[in-house]
């Protein structure tokens, strides 16, 4: 574990050095092929980063943030487009945040390039909201991780369903943490990582407007738009958007295949790519059906939502999960998540302890114009109640810790 932490520190230092280079040097090179050439070493470095790690969770995170999203952002940056473009007037800290984290700035006058194309507009109808806030997602994820211990008693399909829910919750939790940290430290107004994908009324609604909005945004600007311009001359304006959508899904499948390779270190089976090819084809068919029945009777959301979510989950069980299940990567990732949850519990207990400590000391102060010294029995009572919140193994025979705690209990006396 110590070696993994050391590798992570080295990786982040190399990432910071690379982003400093991009901000101070590459940005001064004229946009286009010359800036693209200057960024090639960074592309290579970001692609190789996950190979220096051995734990599943950090491998998947680094692969997603840099080998995929980071490289796509820098690709747009080479042509002075996207969130890292020079006309967006990013400071150095903003540049680092946007380049290295899965955040999406809200569209406004300063960031007009974030507007979605017409093909994704009005794809979802009004329907009841069921928002899950961040603490609720953390609680649900913790419950599902605990339920995984009893997977031997569950039907395999139920276990796969649990995995599907865990993937959604984990991505939203991680992206939500990044959003919260960046907003608190920089003041940037950010989009949520997803928009209630469990309420999607169509595949177009799910992939284009609700699920993993950062990935959707990057694919739209790096694949969809260039492919649409290319196919306009070949297929015409009617068919070009459909070919561009299919191209975006193919690229998404290949990038998922790359991430899976980093995690499993096994030659790709291309099942994940076929998963996204299938969904791309279904989205194209969906476009055609909507054109035919435009303005006519449509399925109610109570019917279309279960059909959409059910199709996404069922095909994921068939094509998406098997590559990582066969290699045991899912089991390793869940065990690592358990360690992180245990660490979070420890942090929560420490935080609760200090809150009780501060509140307890404040109660010892009498409401008067001058501070009065509390009686000896009041100090003893306060110390006893507070020390009961500390784990027994921490107290044990460690008299020095008890003395330190007692002295801290009398800070305000």
Short mmCIF file of C-alpha atoms in Angstrom, two decimals:
data_model
loop_
_atom_site.label_atom_id
_atom_site.label_comp_id
_atom_site.label_asym_id
_atom_site.label_seq_id
_atom_site.Cartn_x
_atom_site.Cartn_y
_atom_site.Cartn_z
CA UNK A 1 0.00 0.00 0.00
CA UNK A 2 2.86 2.39 0.81
CA UNK A 3 4.28 1.78 -2.67
CA UNK A 4 0.92 2.62 -4.23
CA UNK A 5 0.72 5.87 -2.29
CA UNK A 6 4.22 6.81 -3.38
CA UNK A 7 3.29 6.07 -6.99
CA UNK A 8 0.18 8.23 -6.68
CA UNK A 9 2.23 11.12 -5.31
CA UNK A 10 4.70 10.82 -8.20
CA UNK A 11 1.82 10.64 -10.69
CA UNK A 12 0.16 13.79 -9.37
CA UNK A 13 3.47 15.66 -9.39
CA UNK A 14 4.02 14.66 -13.02
CA UNK A 15 0.43 15.69 -13.82
CA UNK A 16 0.93 19.11 -12.22
CA UNK A 17 4.20 19.60 -14.10
CA UNK A 18 2.45 18.66 -17.37
CA UNK A 19 -0.40 21.09 -16.76
CA UNK A 20 2.08 23.86 -15.91
CA UNK A 21 3.72 23.19 -19.27
CA UNK A 22 0.36 23.34 -21.06
CA UNK A 23 -0.65 26.58 -19.34
CA UNK A 24 2.60 28.53 -19.59
CA UNK A 25 4.17 27.16 -22.81
CA UNK A 26 1.75 25.24 -25.03
CA UNK A 27 -0.89 27.96 -24.76
CA UNK A 28 1.56 30.44 -26.32
CA UNK A 29 1.95 28.28 -29.45
CA UNK A 30 -0.52 29.11 -32.26
CA UNK A 31 -3.56 26.87 -32.21
CA UNK A 32 -3.75 24.01 -34.67
CA UNK A 33 -1.24 21.37 -35.67
CA UNK A 34 1.76 23.07 -34.04
CA UNK A 35 0.11 23.24 -30.64
CA UNK A 36 -1.15 19.68 -31.15
CA UNK A 37 2.42 18.49 -31.81
CA UNK A 38 3.64 20.30 -28.70
CA UNK A 39 1.06 18.41 -26.63
CA UNK A 40 1.98 14.94 -27.93
CA UNK A 41 4.32 14.17 -24.97
CA UNK A 42 1.46 15.01 -22.58
CA UNK A 43 -0.92 12.74 -24.49
CA UNK A 44 1.59 9.90 -24.20
CA UNK A 45 2.19 10.55 -20.50
CA UNK A 46 -1.53 10.67 -19.65
CA UNK A 47 -2.09 7.45 -21.60
CA UNK A 48 0.67 5.65 -19.68
CA UNK A 49 -0.21 6.90 -16.17
CA UNK A 50 -2.53 4.00 -15.12
CA UNK A 51 0.18 1.44 -15.93
CA UNK A 52 2.18 2.61 -12.92
CA UNK A 53 -0.58 1.65 -10.45
CA UNK A 54 -1.69 -1.73 -9.15
CA UNK A 55 -4.95 -1.13 -7.24
CA UNK A 56 -8.18 -1.28 -9.22
CA UNK A 57 -9.85 1.84 -7.82
CA UNK A 58 -7.00 4.34 -8.42
CA UNK A 59 -6.27 2.74 -11.81
CA UNK A 60 -9.86 3.25 -12.97
CA UNK A 61 -9.98 6.79 -11.61
CA UNK A 62 -6.68 7.91 -13.18
CA UNK A 63 -7.59 6.20 -16.47
CA UNK A 64 -10.93 8.01 -16.60
CA UNK A 65 -9.70 11.43 -15.49
CA UNK A 66 -6.53 11.64 -17.60
CA UNK A 67 -6.15 8.83 -20.14
CA UNK A 68 -9.65 9.61 -21.42
CA UNK A 69 -11.14 12.92 -20.25
CA UNK A 70 -7.84 14.75 -19.81
CA UNK A 71 -6.59 13.80 -23.25
CA UNK A 72 -9.90 14.81 -24.85
CA UNK A 73 -9.78 18.20 -23.11
CA UNK A 74 -6.22 18.75 -24.32
CA UNK A 75 -7.25 17.72 -27.82
CA UNK A 76 -9.82 20.52 -27.82
CA UNK A 77 -7.26 22.83 -26.24
CA UNK A 78 -4.89 22.20 -29.17
CA UNK A 79 -7.43 23.91 -31.43
CA UNK A 80 -8.33 26.56 -28.82
CA UNK A 81 -11.73 25.03 -28.10
CA UNK A 82 -13.48 23.57 -25.11
CA UNK A 83 -13.16 24.45 -21.43
CA UNK A 84 -9.37 24.92 -21.55
CA UNK A 85 -9.39 27.35 -24.47
CA UNK A 86 -7.51 30.63 -24.07
CA UNK A 87 -10.61 32.74 -24.74
CA UNK A 88 -12.25 31.32 -21.59
CA UNK A 89 -9.74 33.36 -19.51
CA UNK A 90 -8.94 30.59 -17.05
CA UNK A 91 -6.53 31.31 -14.22
CA UNK A 92 -3.84 28.72 -13.49
CA UNK A 93 -5.81 27.14 -10.65
CA UNK A 94 -8.96 26.99 -12.80
CA UNK A 95 -6.96 25.49 -15.64
CA UNK A 96 -5.63 22.74 -13.36
CA UNK A 97 -9.07 22.02 -11.90
CA UNK A 98 -10.78 21.83 -15.30
CA UNK A 99 -8.01 19.80 -16.93
CA UNK A 100 -7.68 17.20 -14.19
CA UNK A 101 -11.17 16.84 -12.73
CA UNK A 102 -14.50 15.68 -14.24
CA UNK A 103 -16.25 19.02 -13.81
CA UNK A 104 -18.49 20.84 -16.25
CA UNK A 105 -18.92 24.60 -15.93
CA UNK A 106 -22.45 25.94 -16.24
CA UNK A 107 -23.23 27.69 -19.50
CA UNK A 108 -23.12 31.46 -19.22
CA UNK A 109 -21.81 34.47 -21.10
CA UNK A 110 -18.25 33.61 -20.09
CA UNK A 111 -18.55 30.00 -21.25
CA UNK A 112 -20.87 30.07 -24.30
CA UNK A 113 -19.20 27.02 -25.88
CA UNK A 114 -20.94 24.74 -23.37
CA UNK A 115 -24.27 25.00 -25.14
CA UNK A 116 -25.63 21.67 -26.35
CA UNK A 117 -26.46 21.15 -30.03
CA UNK A 118 -30.06 21.09 -31.20
CA UNK A 119 -30.02 17.34 -31.65
CA UNK A 120 -30.26 16.88 -27.88
CA UNK A 121 -32.76 19.59 -27.12
CA UNK A 122 -36.29 18.81 -25.98
CA UNK A 123 -35.56 15.11 -25.83
CA UNK A 124 -37.16 14.64 -22.43
CA UNK A 125 -40.71 15.41 -21.46
CA UNK A 126 -41.91 16.65 -18.12
CA UNK A 127 -42.35 13.95 -15.55
CA UNK A 128 -42.18 13.61 -11.75
CA UNK A 129 -38.83 14.34 -10.14
CA UNK A 130 -37.11 11.97 -7.73
CA UNK A 131 -33.83 13.70 -6.95
CA UNK A 132 -31.28 11.78 -4.88
CA UNK A 133 -28.97 14.13 -2.99
CA UNK A 134 -25.33 13.32 -2.32
CA UNK A 135 -25.71 11.99 1.25
CA UNK A 136 -28.53 9.70 0.11
CA UNK A 137 -26.33 8.30 -2.65
CA UNK A 138 -23.50 7.67 -0.19
CA UNK A 139 -25.89 5.86 2.15
CA UNK A 140 -27.34 3.74 -0.66
CA UNK A 141 -23.86 2.88 -1.93
CA UNK A 142 -22.75 1.82 1.56
CA UNK A 143 -25.84 -0.39 1.86
CA UNK A 144 -25.17 -2.03 -1.50
CA UNK A 145 -21.52 -2.63 -0.62
CA UNK A 146 -22.62 -4.30 2.62
CA UNK A 147 -25.23 -6.35 0.75
CA UNK A 148 -22.48 -7.66 -1.52
CA UNK A 149 -21.25 -9.79 1.40
CA UNK A 150 -24.42 -11.89 0.98
CA UNK A 151 -24.19 -12.29 -2.78
CA UNK A 152 -23.96 -16.09 -2.43
CA UNK A 153 -27.59 -16.12 -1.29
CA UNK A 154 -28.77 -13.89 -4.15
CA UNK A 155 -29.68 -14.77 -7.71
CA UNK A 156 -26.86 -13.88 -10.18
CA UNK A 157 -29.17 -11.46 -12.01
CA UNK A 158 -29.89 -9.63 -8.75
CA UNK A 159 -26.15 -9.35 -8.13
CA UNK A 160 -25.66 -7.83 -11.59
CA UNK A 161 -28.50 -5.41 -10.87
CA UNK A 162 -26.70 -4.39 -7.67
CA UNK A 163 -23.52 -3.81 -9.70
CA UNK A 164 -25.43 -1.56 -12.10
CA UNK A 165 -26.73 0.56 -9.22
CA UNK A 166 -23.29 0.67 -7.63
CA UNK A 167 -21.65 1.93 -10.85
CA UNK A 168 -24.15 4.79 -11.10
CA UNK A 169 -23.85 5.73 -7.42
CA UNK A 170 -20.06 5.48 -7.33
CA UNK A 171 -19.56 7.70 -10.38
CA UNK A 172 -22.04 10.27 -9.10
CA UNK A 173 -20.48 10.25 -5.62
CA UNK A 174 -16.93 10.71 -6.91
CA UNK A 175 -17.90 13.38 -9.42
CA UNK A 176 -20.03 15.05 -6.74
CA UNK A 177 -17.04 15.21 -4.38
CA UNK A 178 -14.96 16.89 -7.07
CA UNK A 179 -17.78 19.32 -7.84
CA UNK A 180 -18.12 20.26 -4.18
CA UNK A 181 -14.39 20.75 -3.66
CA UNK A 182 -13.95 22.87 -6.79
CA UNK A 183 -17.00 25.02 -6.05
CA UNK A 184 -15.86 25.58 -2.46
CA UNK A 185 -12.28 26.52 -3.43
CA UNK A 186 -12.76 28.37 -6.72
CA UNK A 187 -16.35 29.60 -6.74
CA UNK A 188 -17.03 28.14 -10.19
CA UNK A 189 -20.67 27.36 -10.95
CA UNK A 190 -20.73 23.71 -12.06
CA UNK A 191 -23.20 21.37 -13.67
CA UNK A 192 -24.22 18.25 -11.72
CA UNK A 193 -22.44 15.08 -12.90
CA UNK A 194 -25.73 13.57 -14.07
CA UNK A 195 -29.41 14.45 -14.24
CA UNK A 196 -31.49 11.65 -12.74
CA UNK A 197 -30.69 9.02 -15.41
CA UNK A 198 -33.10 6.58 -13.72
CA UNK A 199 -35.93 8.79 -15.05
CA UNK A 200 -34.82 8.73 -18.70
CA UNK A 201 -37.70 8.41 -21.15
CA UNK A 202 -35.58 7.26 -24.10
CA UNK A 203 -32.06 6.19 -24.97
CA UNK A 204 -31.49 9.60 -26.53
CA UNK A 205 -32.59 11.15 -23.25
CA UNK A 206 -30.35 8.82 -21.22
CA UNK A 207 -27.13 9.19 -23.20
CA UNK A 208 -27.56 12.74 -24.48
CA UNK A 209 -28.98 14.63 -21.51
CA UNK A 210 -28.83 12.65 -18.30
CA UNK A 211 -25.97 10.18 -17.88
CA UNK A 212 -22.40 11.33 -17.18
CA UNK A 213 -22.72 14.84 -18.61
CA UNK A 214 -18.97 15.50 -18.65
CA UNK A 215 -18.30 12.53 -20.94
CA UNK A 216 -21.29 13.47 -23.09
CA UNK A 217 -20.01 17.02 -23.46
CA UNK A 218 -16.50 15.93 -24.50
CA UNK A 219 -17.75 13.33 -26.98
CA UNK A 220 -20.06 15.92 -28.46
CA UNK A 221 -17.23 18.36 -29.15
CA UNK A 222 -14.42 15.95 -30.01
CA UNK A 223 -16.34 13.35 -32.05
CA UNK A 224 -19.94 14.27 -32.82
CA UNK A 225 -19.41 17.76 -34.25
CA UNK A 226 -16.35 16.94 -36.41
CA UNK A 227 -18.00 13.74 -37.64
CA UNK A 228 -21.21 15.59 -38.49
CA UNK A 229 -19.28 18.15 -40.55
CA UNK A 230 -17.44 15.33 -42.33
CA UNK A 231 -20.58 13.32 -43.13
CA UNK A 232 -22.53 16.39 -44.27
CA UNK A 233 -20.70 16.31 -47.59
CA UNK A 234 -21.06 12.53 -47.97
CA UNK A 235 -24.56 11.77 -46.67
CA UNK A 236 -26.34 15.10 -46.59
CA UNK A 237 -27.78 17.04 -43.66
CA UNK A 238 -30.51 14.45 -43.00
CA UNK A 239 -28.26 11.44 -42.39
CA UNK A 240 -25.08 13.12 -41.18
CA UNK A 241 -26.29 13.55 -37.55
CA UNK A 242 -27.14 9.85 -37.32
CA UNK A 243 -23.72 8.76 -38.61
CA UNK A 244 -22.07 11.23 -36.21
CA UNK A 245 -24.02 9.81 -33.25
CA UNK A 246 -22.95 6.28 -34.16
CA UNK A 247 -19.32 7.47 -34.45
CA UNK A 248 -19.51 9.01 -30.96
CA UNK A 249 -20.79 5.73 -29.50
CA UNK A 250 -18.02 3.76 -31.20
CA UNK A 251 -15.35 6.08 -29.78
CA UNK A 252 -16.98 5.84 -26.36
CA UNK A 253 -16.87 2.04 -26.60
CA UNK A 254 -13.19 2.06 -27.54
CA UNK A 255 -12.32 4.38 -24.65
CA UNK A 256 -14.24 2.17 -22.22
CA UNK A 257 -12.33 -0.78 -23.65
CA UNK A 258 -9.06 1.06 -22.90
CA UNK A 259 -10.12 1.79 -19.31
CA UNK A 260 -11.11 -1.86 -18.84
CA UNK A 261 -7.69 -2.93 -20.15
CA UNK A 262 -5.94 -0.75 -17.58
CA UNK A 263 -8.06 -2.28 -14.81
CA UNK A 264 -7.88 -5.93 -15.87
CA UNK A 265 -4.54 -6.00 -17.77
CA UNK A 266 -6.18 -8.57 -20.05
CA UNK A 267 -6.50 -8.39 -23.83
CA UNK A 268 -9.85 -6.81 -24.78
CA UNK A 269 -12.77 -9.05 -25.72
CA UNK A 270 -14.56 -6.11 -27.41
CA UNK A 271 -17.79 -6.85 -25.55
CA UNK A 272 -17.80 -3.34 -24.08
CA UNK A 273 -17.32 -1.82 -27.53
CA UNK A 274 -20.23 -3.86 -28.86
CA UNK A 275 -22.33 -2.63 -25.93
CA UNK A 276 -21.91 0.96 -27.08
CA UNK A 277 -22.24 0.06 -30.77
CA UNK A 278 -25.57 -1.59 -29.93
CA UNK A 279 -26.78 1.46 -28.05
CA UNK A 280 -25.60 3.79 -30.79
CA UNK A 281 -27.55 1.78 -33.36
CA UNK A 282 -30.63 1.82 -31.11
CA UNK A 283 -30.37 5.60 -30.70
CA UNK A 284 -30.20 5.98 -34.48
CA UNK A 285 -33.31 3.80 -34.84
CA UNK A 286 -34.97 5.86 -32.12
CA UNK A 287 -34.31 9.05 -34.10
CA UNK A 288 -35.94 7.49 -37.15
CA UNK A 289 -39.00 6.35 -35.19
CA UNK A 290 -39.43 9.80 -33.67
CA UNK A 291 -39.31 11.36 -37.13
CA UNK A 292 -42.00 9.02 -38.40
CA UNK A 293 -44.29 9.49 -35.41
CA UNK A 294 -43.49 13.15 -34.81
CA UNK A 295 -46.51 14.90 -33.30
CA UNK A 296 -48.43 11.64 -32.97
CA UNK A 297 -49.19 9.41 -29.99
CA UNK A 298 -46.15 8.69 -27.80
CA UNK A 299 -45.55 6.36 -24.91
CA UNK A 300 -46.30 7.72 -21.47
CA UNK A 301 -43.23 8.25 -19.26
CA UNK A 302 -44.53 5.56 -16.87
CA UNK A 303 -44.00 3.07 -19.72
CA UNK A 304 -41.01 4.54 -21.56
CA UNK A 305 -38.88 5.05 -18.43
CA UNK A 306 -38.92 1.39 -17.25
CA UNK A 307 -38.33 0.25 -20.84
CA UNK A 308 -35.35 2.58 -21.26
CA UNK A 309 -33.68 1.89 -17.93
CA UNK A 310 -34.45 -1.81 -18.24
CA UNK A 311 -32.80 -1.98 -21.67
CA UNK A 312 -29.69 -0.14 -20.43
CA UNK A 313 -29.33 -2.45 -17.42
CA UNK A 314 -30.16 -5.68 -19.27
CA UNK A 315 -27.62 -5.02 -22.04
CA UNK A 316 -25.04 -4.02 -19.41
CA UNK A 317 -25.52 -7.40 -17.73
CA UNK A 318 -25.02 -9.06 -21.10
CA UNK A 319 -22.03 -7.10 -22.51
CA UNK A 320 -20.69 -4.49 -20.08
CA UNK A 321 -20.00 -6.40 -16.85
CA UNK A 322 -18.69 -9.83 -18.04
CA UNK A 323 -15.16 -8.58 -18.97
CA UNK A 324 -14.52 -7.23 -15.46
CA UNK A 325 -16.35 -10.06 -13.70
CA UNK A 326 -14.24 -12.77 -15.34
CA UNK A 327 -11.00 -11.16 -14.14
CA UNK A 328 -12.19 -10.49 -10.59
CA UNK A 329 -11.76 -6.74 -11.01
CA UNK A 330 -15.24 -6.03 -9.60
CA UNK A 331 -14.50 -7.97 -6.42
CA UNK A 332 -11.21 -6.12 -5.95
CA UNK A 333 -12.88 -2.76 -6.53
CA UNK A 334 -15.60 -3.52 -3.98
CA UNK A 335 -13.04 -4.57 -1.37
CA UNK A 336 -11.17 -1.33 -1.96
CA UNK A 337 -14.44 0.59 -1.62
CA UNK A 338 -15.00 -1.12 1.74
CA UNK A 339 -11.61 0.14 2.90
CA UNK A 340 -12.54 3.67 1.79
CA UNK A 341 -15.89 3.45 3.58
CA UNK A 342 -14.16 2.27 6.76
CA UNK A 343 -11.75 5.19 6.46
CA UNK A 344 -14.71 7.56 6.01
CA UNK A 345 -16.29 6.15 9.18
CA UNK A 346 -13.08 6.82 11.11
CA UNK A 347 -13.00 10.40 9.83
CA UNK A 348 -16.64 10.84 10.81
CA UNK A 349 -15.95 9.56 14.34
CA UNK A 350 -12.94 11.85 14.70
CA UNK A 351 -15.00 14.80 13.47
CA UNK A 352 -17.84 13.93 15.87
CA UNK A 353 -15.37 13.60 18.75
CA UNK A 354 -13.94 17.07 18.22
CA UNK A 355 -17.41 18.57 17.88
CA UNK A 356 -18.40 17.00 21.21
CA UNK A 357 -15.15 18.19 22.71
CA UNK A 358 -15.74 21.79 21.67
CA UNK A 359 -19.38 21.74 22.74
CA UNK A 360 -18.46 20.14 26.05
CA UNK A 361 -15.88 22.78 26.84
CA UNK A 362 -18.31 25.57 25.95
CA UNK A 363 -20.87 24.18 28.36
CA UNK A 364 -18.35 24.57 31.17
CA UNK A 365 -18.36 28.34 30.67
CA UNK A 366 -20.90 30.13 32.82
CA UNK A 367 -22.90 32.98 31.21
CA UNK A 368 -21.25 35.92 32.94
CA UNK A 369 -19.16 38.93 32.01
CA UNK A 370 -16.02 37.19 33.26
CA UNK A 371 -14.87 33.61 32.83
CA UNK A 372 -15.37 31.52 35.97
CA UNK A 373 -13.29 28.46 36.82
CA UNK A 374 -15.55 25.34 36.82
CA UNK A 375 -15.54 23.00 39.77
CA UNK A 376 -13.28 19.93 39.82
CA UNK A 377 -16.23 17.50 39.64
CA UNK A 378 -17.64 19.28 36.56
CA UNK A 379 -14.29 18.87 34.77
CA UNK A 380 -14.15 15.21 35.72
CA UNK A 381 -17.72 14.63 34.55
CA UNK A 382 -17.05 16.33 31.22
CA UNK A 383 -13.83 14.37 30.68
CA UNK A 384 -15.56 11.06 31.46
CA UNK A 385 -18.45 11.67 29.03
CA UNK A 386 -16.16 12.78 26.23
CA UNK A 387 -13.64 9.99 26.67
CA UNK A 388 -16.41 7.42 26.26
CA UNK A 389 -16.70 8.47 22.59
CA UNK A 390 -13.10 7.43 21.87
CA UNK A 391 -12.50 3.85 20.70
CA UNK A 392 -11.34 1.64 23.58
CA UNK A 393 -8.26 0.47 21.76
CA UNK A 394 -7.23 4.12 21.41
CA UNK A 395 -7.59 4.70 25.19
CA UNK A 396 -6.27 1.37 26.53
CA UNK A 397 -3.16 1.93 28.68
CA UNK A 398 -2.18 5.05 26.77
CA UNK A 399 -1.99 7.38 29.74
CA UNK A 400 -0.18 10.04 27.73
CA UNK A 401 -3.14 10.35 25.40
CA UNK A 402 -5.46 10.62 28.42
CA UNK A 403 -3.34 13.42 29.83
CA UNK A 404 -3.33 15.22 26.49
CA UNK A 405 -7.07 14.83 26.22
CA UNK A 406 -7.56 16.13 29.78
CA UNK A 407 -5.42 19.15 29.06
CA UNK A 408 -7.37 19.88 25.88
CA UNK A 409 -10.61 19.59 27.88
CA UNK A 410 -9.48 22.53 29.99
CA UNK A 411 -8.53 24.82 27.14
CA UNK A 412 -11.33 27.29 27.85
CA UNK A 413 -10.96 27.22 31.65
#
